[in-house]
XYZ file of C-alpha atoms in Angstrom:
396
model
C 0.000 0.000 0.000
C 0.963 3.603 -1.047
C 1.962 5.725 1.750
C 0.870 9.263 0.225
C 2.286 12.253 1.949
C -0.002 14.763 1.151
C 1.772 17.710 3.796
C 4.423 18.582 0.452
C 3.668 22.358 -1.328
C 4.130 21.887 -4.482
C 4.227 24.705 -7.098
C 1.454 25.395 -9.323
C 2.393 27.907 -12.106
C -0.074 26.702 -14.292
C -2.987 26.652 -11.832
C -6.488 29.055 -12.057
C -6.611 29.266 -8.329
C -3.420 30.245 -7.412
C -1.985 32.253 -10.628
C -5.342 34.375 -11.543
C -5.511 35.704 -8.304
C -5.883 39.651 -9.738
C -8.751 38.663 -12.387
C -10.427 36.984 -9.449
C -9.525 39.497 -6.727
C -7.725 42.500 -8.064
C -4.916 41.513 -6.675
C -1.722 38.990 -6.235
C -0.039 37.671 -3.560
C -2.707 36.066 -1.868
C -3.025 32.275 -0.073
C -5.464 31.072 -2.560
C -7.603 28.450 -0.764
C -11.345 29.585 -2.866
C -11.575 27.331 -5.863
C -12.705 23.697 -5.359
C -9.772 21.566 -6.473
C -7.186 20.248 -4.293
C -3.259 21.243 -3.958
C -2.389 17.266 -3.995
C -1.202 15.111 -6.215
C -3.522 12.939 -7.755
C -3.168 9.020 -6.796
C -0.414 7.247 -7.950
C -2.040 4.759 -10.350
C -3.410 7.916 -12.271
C 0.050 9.352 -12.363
C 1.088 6.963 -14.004
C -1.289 5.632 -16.113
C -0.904 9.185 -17.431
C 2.789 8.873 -17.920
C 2.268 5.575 -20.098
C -0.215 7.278 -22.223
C 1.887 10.250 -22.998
C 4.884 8.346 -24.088
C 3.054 6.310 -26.423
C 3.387 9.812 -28.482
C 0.131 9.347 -30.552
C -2.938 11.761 -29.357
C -5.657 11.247 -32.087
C -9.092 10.296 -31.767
C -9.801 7.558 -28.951
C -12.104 4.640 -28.432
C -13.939 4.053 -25.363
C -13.417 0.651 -24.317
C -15.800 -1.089 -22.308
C -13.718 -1.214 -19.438
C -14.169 2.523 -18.955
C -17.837 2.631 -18.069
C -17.579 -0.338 -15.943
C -14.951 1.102 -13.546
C -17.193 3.692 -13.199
C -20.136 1.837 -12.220
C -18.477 -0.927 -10.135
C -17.347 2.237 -8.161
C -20.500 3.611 -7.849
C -22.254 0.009 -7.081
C -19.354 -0.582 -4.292
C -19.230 2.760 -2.563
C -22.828 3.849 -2.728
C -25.295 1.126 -3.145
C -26.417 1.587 -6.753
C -25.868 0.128 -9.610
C -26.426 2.371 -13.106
C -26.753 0.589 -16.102
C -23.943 0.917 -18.581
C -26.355 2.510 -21.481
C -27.172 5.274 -18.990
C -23.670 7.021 -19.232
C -22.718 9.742 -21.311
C -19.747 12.385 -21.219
C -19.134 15.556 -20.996
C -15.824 18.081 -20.305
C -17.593 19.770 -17.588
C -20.871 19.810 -15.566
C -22.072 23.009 -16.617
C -22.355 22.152 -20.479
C -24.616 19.235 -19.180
C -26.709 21.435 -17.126
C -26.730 24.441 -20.164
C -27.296 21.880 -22.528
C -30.555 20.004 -20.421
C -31.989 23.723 -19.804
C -32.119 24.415 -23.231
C -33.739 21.314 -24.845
C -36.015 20.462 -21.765
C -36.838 23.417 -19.959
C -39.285 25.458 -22.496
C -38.630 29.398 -22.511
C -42.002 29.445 -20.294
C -41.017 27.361 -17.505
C -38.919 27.857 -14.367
C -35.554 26.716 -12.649
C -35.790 25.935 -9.054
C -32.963 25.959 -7.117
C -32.100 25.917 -2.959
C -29.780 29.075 -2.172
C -27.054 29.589 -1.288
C -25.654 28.087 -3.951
C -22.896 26.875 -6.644
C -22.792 30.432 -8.224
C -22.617 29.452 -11.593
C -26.061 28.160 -11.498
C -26.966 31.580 -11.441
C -25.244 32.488 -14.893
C -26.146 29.026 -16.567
C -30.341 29.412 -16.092
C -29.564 33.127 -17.267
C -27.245 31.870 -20.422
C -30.535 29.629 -21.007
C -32.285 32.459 -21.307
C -34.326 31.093 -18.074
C -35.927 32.619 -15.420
C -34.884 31.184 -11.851
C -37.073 30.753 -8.697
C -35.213 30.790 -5.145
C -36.050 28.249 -2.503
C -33.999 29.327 0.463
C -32.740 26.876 2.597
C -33.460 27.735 6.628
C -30.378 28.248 8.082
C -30.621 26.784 11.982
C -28.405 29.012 13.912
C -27.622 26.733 16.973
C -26.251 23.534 14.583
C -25.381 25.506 11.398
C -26.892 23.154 9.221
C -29.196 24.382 6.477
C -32.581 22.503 6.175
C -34.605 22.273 3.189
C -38.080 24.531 3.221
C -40.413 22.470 1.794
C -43.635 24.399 1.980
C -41.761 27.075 0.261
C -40.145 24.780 -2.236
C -44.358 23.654 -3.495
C -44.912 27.544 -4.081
C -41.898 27.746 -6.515
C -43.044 24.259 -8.509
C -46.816 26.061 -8.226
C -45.597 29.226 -9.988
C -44.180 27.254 -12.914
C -41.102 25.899 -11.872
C -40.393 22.780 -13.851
C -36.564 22.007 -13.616
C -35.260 21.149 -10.224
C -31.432 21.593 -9.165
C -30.349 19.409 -6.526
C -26.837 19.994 -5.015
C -26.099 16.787 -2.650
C -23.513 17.569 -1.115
C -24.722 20.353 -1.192
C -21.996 23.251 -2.302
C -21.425 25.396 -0.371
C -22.642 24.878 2.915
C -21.755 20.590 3.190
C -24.834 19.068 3.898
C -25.364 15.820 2.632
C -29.241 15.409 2.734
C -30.903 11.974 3.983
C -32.697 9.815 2.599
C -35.821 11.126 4.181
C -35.223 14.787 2.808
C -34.559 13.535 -0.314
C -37.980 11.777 -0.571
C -39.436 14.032 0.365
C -38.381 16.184 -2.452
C -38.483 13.520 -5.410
C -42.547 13.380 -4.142
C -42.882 16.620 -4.531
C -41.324 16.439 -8.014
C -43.591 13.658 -8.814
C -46.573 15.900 -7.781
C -45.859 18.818 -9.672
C -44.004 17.175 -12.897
C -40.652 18.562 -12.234
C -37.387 16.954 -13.724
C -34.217 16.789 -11.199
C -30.784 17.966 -12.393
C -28.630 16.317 -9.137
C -25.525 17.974 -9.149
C -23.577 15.537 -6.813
C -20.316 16.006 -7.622
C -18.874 15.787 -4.408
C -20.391 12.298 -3.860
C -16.881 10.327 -2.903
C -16.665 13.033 0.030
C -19.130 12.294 2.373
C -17.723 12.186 6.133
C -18.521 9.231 8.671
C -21.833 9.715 10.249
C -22.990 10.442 7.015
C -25.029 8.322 3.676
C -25.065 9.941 0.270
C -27.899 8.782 -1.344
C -28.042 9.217 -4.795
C -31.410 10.608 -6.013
C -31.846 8.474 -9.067
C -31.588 5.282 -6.483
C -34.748 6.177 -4.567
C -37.107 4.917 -7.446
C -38.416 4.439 -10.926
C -40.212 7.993 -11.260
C -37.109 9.445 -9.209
C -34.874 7.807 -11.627
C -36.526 8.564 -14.530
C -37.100 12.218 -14.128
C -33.122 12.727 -13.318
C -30.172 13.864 -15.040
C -27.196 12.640 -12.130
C -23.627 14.232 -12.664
C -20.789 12.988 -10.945
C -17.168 13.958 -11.128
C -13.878 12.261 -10.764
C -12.620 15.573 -11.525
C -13.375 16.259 -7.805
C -12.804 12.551 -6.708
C -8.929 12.386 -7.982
C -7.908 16.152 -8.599
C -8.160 15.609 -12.452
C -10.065 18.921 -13.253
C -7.788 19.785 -15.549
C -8.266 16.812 -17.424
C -12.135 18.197 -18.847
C -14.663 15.251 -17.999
C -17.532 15.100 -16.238
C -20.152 11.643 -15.842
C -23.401 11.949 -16.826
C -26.315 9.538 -15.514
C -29.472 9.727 -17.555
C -31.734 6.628 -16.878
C -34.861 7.702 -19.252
C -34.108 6.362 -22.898
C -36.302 9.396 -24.832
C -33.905 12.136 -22.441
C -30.472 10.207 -22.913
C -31.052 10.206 -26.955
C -31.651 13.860 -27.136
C -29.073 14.764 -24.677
C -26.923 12.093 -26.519
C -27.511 13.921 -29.939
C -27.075 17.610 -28.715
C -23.469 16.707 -27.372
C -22.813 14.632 -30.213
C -23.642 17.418 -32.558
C -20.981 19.989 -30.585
C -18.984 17.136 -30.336
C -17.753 16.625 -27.260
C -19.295 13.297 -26.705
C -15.788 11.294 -26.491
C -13.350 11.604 -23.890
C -10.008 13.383 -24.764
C -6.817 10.640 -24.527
C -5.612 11.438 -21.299
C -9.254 12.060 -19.032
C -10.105 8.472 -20.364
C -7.596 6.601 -18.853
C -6.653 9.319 -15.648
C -10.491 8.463 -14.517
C -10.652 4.614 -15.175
C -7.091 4.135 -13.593
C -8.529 6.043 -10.538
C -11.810 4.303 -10.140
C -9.558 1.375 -10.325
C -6.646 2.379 -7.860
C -7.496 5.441 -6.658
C -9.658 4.008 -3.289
C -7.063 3.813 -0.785
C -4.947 7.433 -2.116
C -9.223 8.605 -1.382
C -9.417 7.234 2.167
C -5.866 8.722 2.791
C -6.974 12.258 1.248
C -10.495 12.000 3.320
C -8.380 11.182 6.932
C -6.106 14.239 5.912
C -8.950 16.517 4.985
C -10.669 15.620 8.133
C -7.562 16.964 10.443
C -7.527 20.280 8.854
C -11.194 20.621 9.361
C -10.575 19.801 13.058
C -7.810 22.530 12.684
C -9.997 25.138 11.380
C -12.491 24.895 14.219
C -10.161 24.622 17.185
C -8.036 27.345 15.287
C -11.109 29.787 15.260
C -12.719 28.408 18.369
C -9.293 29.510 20.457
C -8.322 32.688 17.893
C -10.851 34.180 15.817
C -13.901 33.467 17.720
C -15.523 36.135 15.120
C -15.787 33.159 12.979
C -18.094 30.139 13.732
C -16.877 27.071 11.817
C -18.140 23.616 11.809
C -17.600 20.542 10.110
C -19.114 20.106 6.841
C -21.040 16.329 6.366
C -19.455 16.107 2.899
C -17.071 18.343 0.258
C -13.688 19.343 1.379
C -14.907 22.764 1.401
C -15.925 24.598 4.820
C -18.867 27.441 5.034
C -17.462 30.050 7.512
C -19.724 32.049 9.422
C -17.944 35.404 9.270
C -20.820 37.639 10.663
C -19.276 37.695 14.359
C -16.812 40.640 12.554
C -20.288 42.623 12.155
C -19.282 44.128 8.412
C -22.338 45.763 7.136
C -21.836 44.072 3.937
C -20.728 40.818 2.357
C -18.446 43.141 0.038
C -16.592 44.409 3.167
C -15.897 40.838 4.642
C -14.605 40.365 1.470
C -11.992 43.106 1.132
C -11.555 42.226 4.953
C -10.191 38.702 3.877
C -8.540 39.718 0.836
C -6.878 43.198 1.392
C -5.929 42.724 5.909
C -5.784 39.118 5.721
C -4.224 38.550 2.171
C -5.939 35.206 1.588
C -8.420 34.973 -1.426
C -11.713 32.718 -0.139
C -14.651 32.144 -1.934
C -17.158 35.234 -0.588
C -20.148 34.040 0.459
C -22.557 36.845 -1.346
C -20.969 34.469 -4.536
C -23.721 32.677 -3.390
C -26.677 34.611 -3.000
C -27.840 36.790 -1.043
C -28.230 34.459 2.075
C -24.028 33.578 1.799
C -23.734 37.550 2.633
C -21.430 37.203 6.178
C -19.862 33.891 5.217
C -16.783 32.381 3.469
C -16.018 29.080 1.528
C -12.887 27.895 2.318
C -11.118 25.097 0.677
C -9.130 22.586 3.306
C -7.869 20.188 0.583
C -4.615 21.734 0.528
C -1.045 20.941 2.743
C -1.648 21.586 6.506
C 1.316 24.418 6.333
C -0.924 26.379 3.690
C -4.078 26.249 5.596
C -1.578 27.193 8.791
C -0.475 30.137 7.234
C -4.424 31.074 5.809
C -5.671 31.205 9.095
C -3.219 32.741 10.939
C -2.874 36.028 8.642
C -7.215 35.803 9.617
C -6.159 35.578 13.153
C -3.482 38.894 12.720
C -6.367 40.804 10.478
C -9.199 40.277 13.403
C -6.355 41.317 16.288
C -5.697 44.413 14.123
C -9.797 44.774 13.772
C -10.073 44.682 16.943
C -7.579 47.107 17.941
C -8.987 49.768 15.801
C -12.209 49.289 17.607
């Protein structure tokens, strides 16, 4: 068994989060812990598998081997219960595309996207790139166990004014819940009710903490199934972002052919050369480099919160039931504006966070911070926080 030490900094000069810090920010020089990829190496087995393909020195057009799809779904069927069937998969280089291009063929101009804020902010600008109107369903934030909770009664009113897509984030990005069973259920009747298809975002699936079940939506039932488009990433699983592919789960025959067509037509239905053999070689022989990754994640978690229990007690932080991400509740600094956290964190504290307005309006007074990164980086994060909220509080 691989030993993976995953304490080593290693430099990143091609990397979005750490060298387009001033497009992001307006400036440089920060500790860039906001976008959700990790500052590991990916497992070994992808490494190299990788490294073999490269030196074969021939990148033309590649064939899917069977192989490929059924790594995925013996992964799936191992670590989470359900079993997809190997017609139900299709590709994509990134999430979005599948959600722009589902809006656009299945959601008509008249009807509605539902989704639970705060949010993933780019669902914001793909329903508006569809040219489709959104609907808010706020989640009810419980201030004693900072979990969010769906509001169901509320969610009924947004189906009842015409919404007729659903997007499901579970985990939920960016404030870690992974919903149960029950919650979920709940939901997919509701769907059922009102004739409402489910886009379930669950990219973060593989990171769900002990204590905790994801439960894919499409497993709950044949209407549940039916009515779904699931997405999954190994992007997020193994750190292969970069690599441009996304999994896409669409159980209903009629859906899967038109969604099949419309990527076929931009084509961008077939893996590039290196994402098809970096994702099969870590749903392979990635499992154990995941458990190590999930232990280390944990620790810094249990870093953050001691570190702001004992030094910034402005900041309430808790440990997320899945992602690697943590939502910080910032509003103990008592900014009058999500905008001035922000420059708080970015222009005292020099670190560049996700800010929680991002979000929606709700995130206003929090931060998304990003733990999958070397203990020594997350060290140095929080303690230039820690010096910004002493020099706060001396001006005060």
């Amino acid at each position: 068994m691989v030993k993976y030490n995953f304490d080593t900094v290693y430099s990143r000069p091609d990397s979005e989060k750490w060298m387009e810090q001033r497009r992001k920010f307006g400036v440089d020089g920060l500790v860039s812990l906001w976008e959700a990829d990790m500052d590991f190496q990916s497992p070994e087995p992808v490494v190299q598998a990788l490294v073999d393909r490269a030196k074969t020195g021939i990148y033309g057009y590649v064939h899917k081997p069977e192989t490929y799809n059924h790594a995925i779904i013996e992964w799936i069927s191992r670590r989470h219960g359900w079993t997809p069937q190997t017609e139900w998969l299709l590709h994509s280089p990134m999430l979005m595309t599948a959600v722009l291009l589902y809006l656009k063929r299945f959601c008509a101009p008249e009807d509605k996207v539902v989704f639970q804020t705060p949010i993933y902010y780019p669902f914001y600008d793909v329903v508006k790139y569809a040219g489709r109107e959104a609907l808010f369903n706020p989640l009810i934030h419980n201030e004693k166990t900072c979990r969010y909770n769906m509001d169901f009664d509320n969610l009924e009113q947004q189906f009842q004014k015409g919404g007729k897509v659903f997007i499901l984030c579970n985990p939920h990005n960016p404030a870690g819940m992974v919903w149960t069973r029950e919650e979920l259920l709940h939901l997919g009747q509701l769907c059922q009710k009102y004739d409402v298809r489910v886009i379930a975002d669950e990219a973060h699936a593989d990171f769900t903490f002990h204590g905790h079940t994801y439960t894919p939506f499409a497993s709950l039932g044949e209407d549940f199934r039916h009515r779904s488009m699931t997405l999954l990433s190994p992007g997020k699983t193994f750190n292969l972002a970069g690599t441009h592919q996304a999994v896409i789960i669409i159980p209903d025959p009629e859906t899967r052919a038109e969604m099949g067509k419309q990527i076929g037509m931009l084509d961008i239905e077939k893996n590039n050369c290196f994402s098809l053999v970096a994702v099969e070689a870590g749903y392979r022989g990635g499992e154990d480099w995941l458990r190590q990754a999930m232990a280390y994640i944990e620790t810094n978690m249990e870093y953050v919160i001691h570190f702001c229990r004992e030094q910034i007690p402005e900041i309430k932080a808790v440990k997320p039931e899945g992602t690697y991400l943590m939502w910080l509740d910032c509003r103990g600094f008592g900014f009058s504006s999500g905008d001035e956290l922000g420059k708080f964190m970015t222009h005292r504290a020099h670190v560049g966070l996700c800010e929680g307005y991002w979000f929606g309006e709700q995130g206003a007074g929090f931060e998304r911070l990003n733990v999958a990164c070397p203990r020594s980086v997350l060290a140095q994060a929080m303690e230039q926080i820690a010096n910004a909220a002493e020099e706060l509080r001396r001006r005060k």
